[in-house]
Amino acid sequence: MINLSINGTAHAIDADPEMPLLWALRDHIGLTGTKYGCGAALCGACTVHLDGEPVRSCQIQVRDAQDREVTTIEGVSGKVAKTVQEVWQKLDVVQCGFCQSGQIMSAIGLLSQIPKPTDSDIEKAMDGNVCRCATYLRIRAAVHQAAKELA
Ligand code: FES
Ligand code: FES
């Protein structure tokens, strides 16, 4: 059995220890807000937080997520997360939406580390989050707006 703590809840799952965390989240636990894009650390759609840090859940084996706190888009909480989500809506960032839970998880991670990021900080932190709908300018504006509202 693999024991995981996800969004503050303990889950014991019967799975291969080398299975990607993303599979556990979506197929075993039913948290489908985290998306599968490439499975190869190339798109960022699968981004979750592991002990508060953004990681690609397609690249983390479930055994390595044990004894750590996993947070998904369904479980984010706190002032930074709330502000980011509100600003995302206010600025109408989303187009098809597929990449956006990953984008939001990365943006929360960035603003938790750097409260007033520059364009270059944003580019660096969000670089691995691909958006086929090219919402990049709205994402950058939303991160700046969230920073302003959190200040
Ligand atoms: S699905 Fe993990 S980075 Fe693309
Ligand atoms: S909003 Fe469509 S892929 Fe990003």
mmCIF file with all atom_site columns, N, CA and C in Angstrom, residues 93-124:
data_model
loop_
_atom_site.group_PDB
_atom_site.id
_atom_site.type_symbol
_atom_site.label_atom_id
_atom_site.label_alt_id
_atom_site.label_comp_id
_atom_site.label_asym_id
_atom_site.label_entity_id
_atom_site.label_seq_id
_atom_site.pdbx_PDB_ins_code
_atom_site.Cartn_x
_atom_site.Cartn_y
_atom_site.Cartn_z
_atom_site.occupancy
_atom_site.B_iso_or_equiv
_atom_site.pdbx_formal_charge
_atom_site.auth_seq_id
_atom_site.auth_comp_id
_atom_site.auth_asym_id
_atom_site.auth_atom_id
_atom_site.pdbx_PDB_model_num
ATOM 1  N N  . VAL A 1 93  ? -8.714  35.056 -17.853 1.00 0.00 ? 93  VAL A N  1
ATOM 2  C CA . VAL A 1 93  ? -7.468  34.480 -18.389 1.00 0.00 ? 93  VAL A CA 1
ATOM 3  C C  . VAL A 1 93  ? -7.738  33.241 -19.248 1.00 0.00 ? 93  VAL A C  1
ATOM 4  N N  . VAL A 1 94  ? -8.701  32.440 -18.817 1.00 0.00 ? 94  VAL A N  1
ATOM 5  C CA . VAL A 1 94  ? -8.856  31.091 -19.386 1.00 0.00 ? 94  VAL A CA 1
ATOM 6  C C  . VAL A 1 94  ? -9.466  31.120 -20.787 1.00 0.00 ? 94  VAL A C  1
ATOM 7  N N  . GLN A 1 95  ? -8.905  30.261 -21.673 1.00 0.00 ? 95  GLN A N  1
ATOM 8  C CA . GLN A 1 95  ? -9.580  30.055 -22.954 1.00 0.00 ? 95  GLN A CA 1
ATOM 9  C C  . GLN A 1 95  ? -10.177 28.637 -22.916 1.00 0.00 ? 95  GLN A C  1
ATOM 10 N N  . CYS A 1 96  ? -9.499  27.614 -23.434 1.00 0.00 ? 96  CYS A N  1
ATOM 11 C CA . CYS A 1 96  ? -10.097 26.268 -23.354 1.00 0.00 ? 96  CYS A CA 1
ATOM 12 C C  . CYS A 1 96  ? -10.008 25.711 -21.940 1.00 0.00 ? 96  CYS A C  1
ATOM 13 N N  . GLY A 1 97  ? -9.007  26.166 -21.180 1.00 0.00 ? 97  GLY A N  1
ATOM 14 C CA . GLY A 1 97  ? -8.900  25.774 -19.778 1.00 0.00 ? 97  GLY A CA 1
ATOM 15 C C  . GLY A 1 97  ? -7.979  24.614 -19.485 1.00 0.00 ? 97  GLY A C  1
ATOM 16 N N  . PHE A 1 98  ? -7.573  23.862 -20.518 1.00 0.00 ? 98  PHE A N  1
ATOM 17 C CA . PHE A 1 98  ? -6.861  22.617 -20.255 1.00 0.00 ? 98  PHE A CA 1
ATOM 18 C C  . PHE A 1 98  ? -5.580  22.812 -19.443 1.00 0.00 ? 98  PHE A C  1
ATOM 19 N N  . CYS A 1 99  ? -4.850  23.866 -19.737 1.00 0.00 ? 99  CYS A N  1
ATOM 20 C CA . CYS A 1 99  ? -3.550  24.075 -19.073 1.00 0.00 ? 99  CYS A CA 1
ATOM 21 C C  . CYS A 1 99  ? -3.676  24.832 -17.753 1.00 0.00 ? 99  CYS A C  1
ATOM 22 N N  . GLN A 1 100 ? -4.877  25.346 -17.477 1.00 0.00 ? 100 GLN A N  1
ATOM 23 C CA . GLN A 1 100 ? -4.965  26.413 -16.478 1.00 0.00 ? 100 GLN A CA 1
ATOM 24 C C  . GLN A 1 100 ? -4.793  25.981 -15.027 1.00 0.00 ? 100 GLN A C  1
ATOM 25 N N  . SER A 1 101 ? -5.149  24.740 -14.693 1.00 0.00 ? 101 SER A N  1
ATOM 26 C CA . SER A 1 101 ? -4.898  24.364 -13.294 1.00 0.00 ? 101 SER A CA 1
ATOM 27 C C  . SER A 1 101 ? -3.390  24.325 -13.053 1.00 0.00 ? 101 SER A C  1
ATOM 28 N N  . GLY A 1 102 ? -2.642  23.860 -14.051 1.00 0.00 ? 102 GLY A N  1
ATOM 29 C CA . GLY A 1 102 ? -1.179  23.871 -13.928 1.00 0.00 ? 102 GLY A CA 1
ATOM 30 C C  . GLY A 1 102 ? -0.634  25.289 -13.869 1.00 0.00 ? 102 GLY A C  1
ATOM 31 N N  . GLN A 1 103 ? -1.202  26.165 -14.682 1.00 0.00 ? 103 GLN A N  1
ATOM 32 C CA . GLN A 1 103 ? -0.746  27.571 -14.677 1.00 0.00 ? 103 GLN A CA 1
ATOM 33 C C  . GLN A 1 103 ? -0.982  28.182 -13.293 1.00 0.00 ? 103 GLN A C  1
ATOM 34 N N  . ILE A 1 104 ? -2.155  27.927 -12.751 1.00 0.00 ? 104 ILE A N  1
ATOM 35 C CA . ILE A 1 104 ? -2.515  28.516 -11.449 1.00 0.00 ? 104 ILE A CA 1
ATOM 36 C C  . ILE A 1 104 ? -1.620  27.954 -10.341 1.00 0.00 ? 104 ILE A C  1
ATOM 37 N N  . MET A 1 105 ? -1.338  26.652 -10.388 1.00 0.00 ? 105 MET A N  1
ATOM 38 C CA . MET A 1 105 ? -0.462  26.073 -9.370  1.00 0.00 ? 105 MET A CA 1
ATOM 39 C C  . MET A 1 105 ? 0.935   26.685 -9.441  1.00 0.00 ? 105 MET A C  1
ATOM 40 N N  . SER A 1 106 ? 1.420   26.925 -10.660 1.00 0.00 ? 106 SER A N  1
ATOM 41 C CA . SER A 1 106 ? 2.745   27.556 -10.794 1.00 0.00 ? 106 SER A CA 1
ATOM 42 C C  . SER A 1 106 ? 2.695   29.010 -10.329 1.00 0.00 ? 106 SER A C  1
ATOM 43 N N  . ALA A 1 107 ? 1.618   29.711 -10.663 1.00 0.00 ? 107 ALA A N  1
ATOM 44 C CA . ALA A 1 107 ? 1.506   31.125 -10.258 1.00 0.00 ? 107 ALA A CA 1
ATOM 45 C C  . ALA A 1 107 ? 1.442   31.251 -8.732  1.00 0.00 ? 107 ALA A C  1
ATOM 46 N N  . ILE A 1 108 ? 0.722   30.354 -8.089  1.00 0.00 ? 108 ILE A N  1
ATOM 47 C CA . ILE A 1 108 ? 0.657   30.385 -6.616  1.00 0.00 ? 108 ILE A CA 1
ATOM 48 C C  . ILE A 1 108 ? 2.048   30.121 -6.033  1.00 0.00 ? 108 ILE A C  1
ATOM 49 N N  . GLY A 1 109 ? 2.747   29.142 -6.612  1.00 0.00 ? 109 GLY A N  1
ATOM 50 C CA . GLY A 1 109 ? 4.103   28.844 -6.156  1.00 0.00 ? 109 GLY A CA 1
ATOM 51 C C  . GLY A 1 109 ? 5.016   30.048 -6.304  1.00 0.00 ? 109 GLY A C  1
ATOM 52 N N  . LEU A 1 110 ? 4.907   30.737 -7.441  1.00 0.00 ? 110 LEU A N  1
ATOM 53 C CA . LEU A 1 110 ? 5.751   31.906 -7.699  1.00 0.00 ? 110 LEU A CA 1
ATOM 54 C C  . LEU A 1 110 ? 5.455   33.018 -6.692  1.00 0.00 ? 110 LEU A C  1
ATOM 55 N N  . LEU A 1 111 ? 4.172   33.349 -6.543  1.00 0.00 ? 111 LEU A N  1
ATOM 56 C CA . LEU A 1 111 ? 3.821   34.479 -5.658  1.00 0.00 ? 111 LEU A CA 1
ATOM 57 C C  . LEU A 1 111 ? 4.077   34.156 -4.185  1.00 0.00 ? 111 LEU A C  1
ATOM 58 N N  . SER A 1 112 ? 4.117   32.874 -3.849  1.00 0.00 ? 112 SER A N  1
ATOM 59 C CA . SER A 1 112 ? 4.455   32.499 -2.470  1.00 0.00 ? 112 SER A CA 1
ATOM 60 C C  . SER A 1 112 ? 5.940   32.715 -2.200  1.00 0.00 ? 112 SER A C  1
ATOM 61 N N  . GLN A 1 113 ? 6.737   32.595 -3.254  1.00 0.00 ? 113 GLN A N  1
ATOM 62 C CA . GLN A 1 113 ? 8.194   32.773 -3.117  1.00 0.00 ? 113 GLN A CA 1
ATOM 63 C C  . GLN A 1 113 ? 8.615   34.217 -3.364  1.00 0.00 ? 113 GLN A C  1
ATOM 64 N N  . ILE A 1 114 ? 8.022   34.827 -4.393  1.00 0.00 ? 114 ILE A N  1
ATOM 65 C CA . ILE A 1 114 ? 8.403   36.184 -4.806  1.00 0.00 ? 114 ILE A CA 1
ATOM 66 C C  . ILE A 1 114 ? 7.127   37.025 -4.847  1.00 0.00 ? 114 ILE A C  1
ATOM 67 N N  . PRO A 1 115 ? 6.861   37.803 -3.815  1.00 0.00 ? 115 PRO A N  1
ATOM 68 C CA . PRO A 1 115 ? 5.581   38.528 -3.749  1.00 0.00 ? 115 PRO A CA 1
ATOM 69 C C  . PRO A 1 115 ? 5.405   39.578 -4.844  1.00 0.00 ? 115 PRO A C  1
ATOM 70 N N  . LYS A 1 116 ? 6.515   40.139 -5.349  1.00 0.00 ? 116 LYS A N  1
ATOM 71 C CA . LYS A 1 116 ? 6.381   41.158 -6.395  1.00 0.00 ? 116 LYS A CA 1
ATOM 72 C C  . LYS A 1 116 ? 7.269   40.752 -7.586  1.00 0.00 ? 116 LYS A C  1
ATOM 73 N N  . PRO A 1 117 ? 6.839   39.776 -8.365  1.00 0.00 ? 117 PRO A N  1
ATOM 74 C CA . PRO A 1 117 ? 7.704   39.276 -9.439  1.00 0.00 ? 117 PRO A CA 1
ATOM 75 C C  . PRO A 1 117 ? 7.793   40.246 -10.618 1.00 0.00 ? 117 PRO A C  1
ATOM 76 N N  . THR A 1 118 ? 8.961   40.278 -11.252 1.00 0.00 ? 118 THR A N  1
ATOM 77 C CA . THR A 1 118 ? 9.148   41.037 -12.494 1.00 0.00 ? 118 THR A CA 1
ATOM 78 C C  . THR A 1 118 ? 8.674   40.169 -13.663 1.00 0.00 ? 118 THR A C  1
ATOM 79 N N  . ASP A 1 119 ? 8.618   40.782 -14.843 1.00 0.00 ? 119 ASP A N  1
ATOM 80 C CA . ASP A 1 119 ? 8.269   39.997 -16.039 1.00 0.00 ? 119 ASP A CA 1
ATOM 81 C C  . ASP A 1 119 ? 9.216   38.806 -16.192 1.00 0.00 ? 119 ASP A C  1
ATOM 82 N N  . SER A 1 120 ? 10.496  39.075 -15.911 1.00 0.00 ? 120 SER A N  1
ATOM 83 C CA . SER A 1 120 ? 11.458  37.997 -16.091 1.00 0.00 ? 120 SER A CA 1
ATOM 84 C C  . SER A 1 120 ? 11.271  36.889 -15.039 1.00 0.00 ? 120 SER A C  1
ATOM 85 N N  . ASP A 1 121 ? 10.909  37.268 -13.804 1.00 0.00 ? 121 ASP A N  1
ATOM 86 C CA . ASP A 1 121 ? 10.595  36.240 -12.784 1.00 0.00 ? 121 ASP A CA 1
ATOM 87 C C  . ASP A 1 121 ? 9.417   35.382 -13.260 1.00 0.00 ? 121 ASP A C  1
ATOM 88 N N  . ILE A 1 122 ? 8.420   36.066 -13.817 1.00 0.00 ? 122 ILE A N  1
ATOM 89 C CA . ILE A 1 122 ? 7.212   35.342 -14.263 1.00 0.00 ? 122 ILE A CA 1
ATOM 90 C C  . ILE A 1 122 ? 7.571   34.396 -15.410 1.00 0.00 ? 122 ILE A C  1
ATOM 91 N N  . GLU A 1 123 ? 8.334   34.908 -16.367 1.00 0.00 ? 123 GLU A N  1
ATOM 92 C CA . GLU A 1 123 ? 8.718   34.057 -17.494 1.00 0.00 ? 123 GLU A CA 1
ATOM 93 C C  . GLU A 1 123 ? 9.478   32.830 -17.017 1.00 0.00 ? 123 GLU A C  1
ATOM 94 N N  . LYS A 1 124 ? 10.395  33.057 -16.066 1.00 0.00 ? 124 LYS A N  1
ATOM 95 C CA . LYS A 1 124 ? 11.205  31.949 -15.564 1.00 0.00 ? 124 LYS A CA 1
ATOM 96 C C  . LYS A 1 124 ? 10.341  30.908 -14.837 1.00 0.00 ? 124 LYS A C  1
#
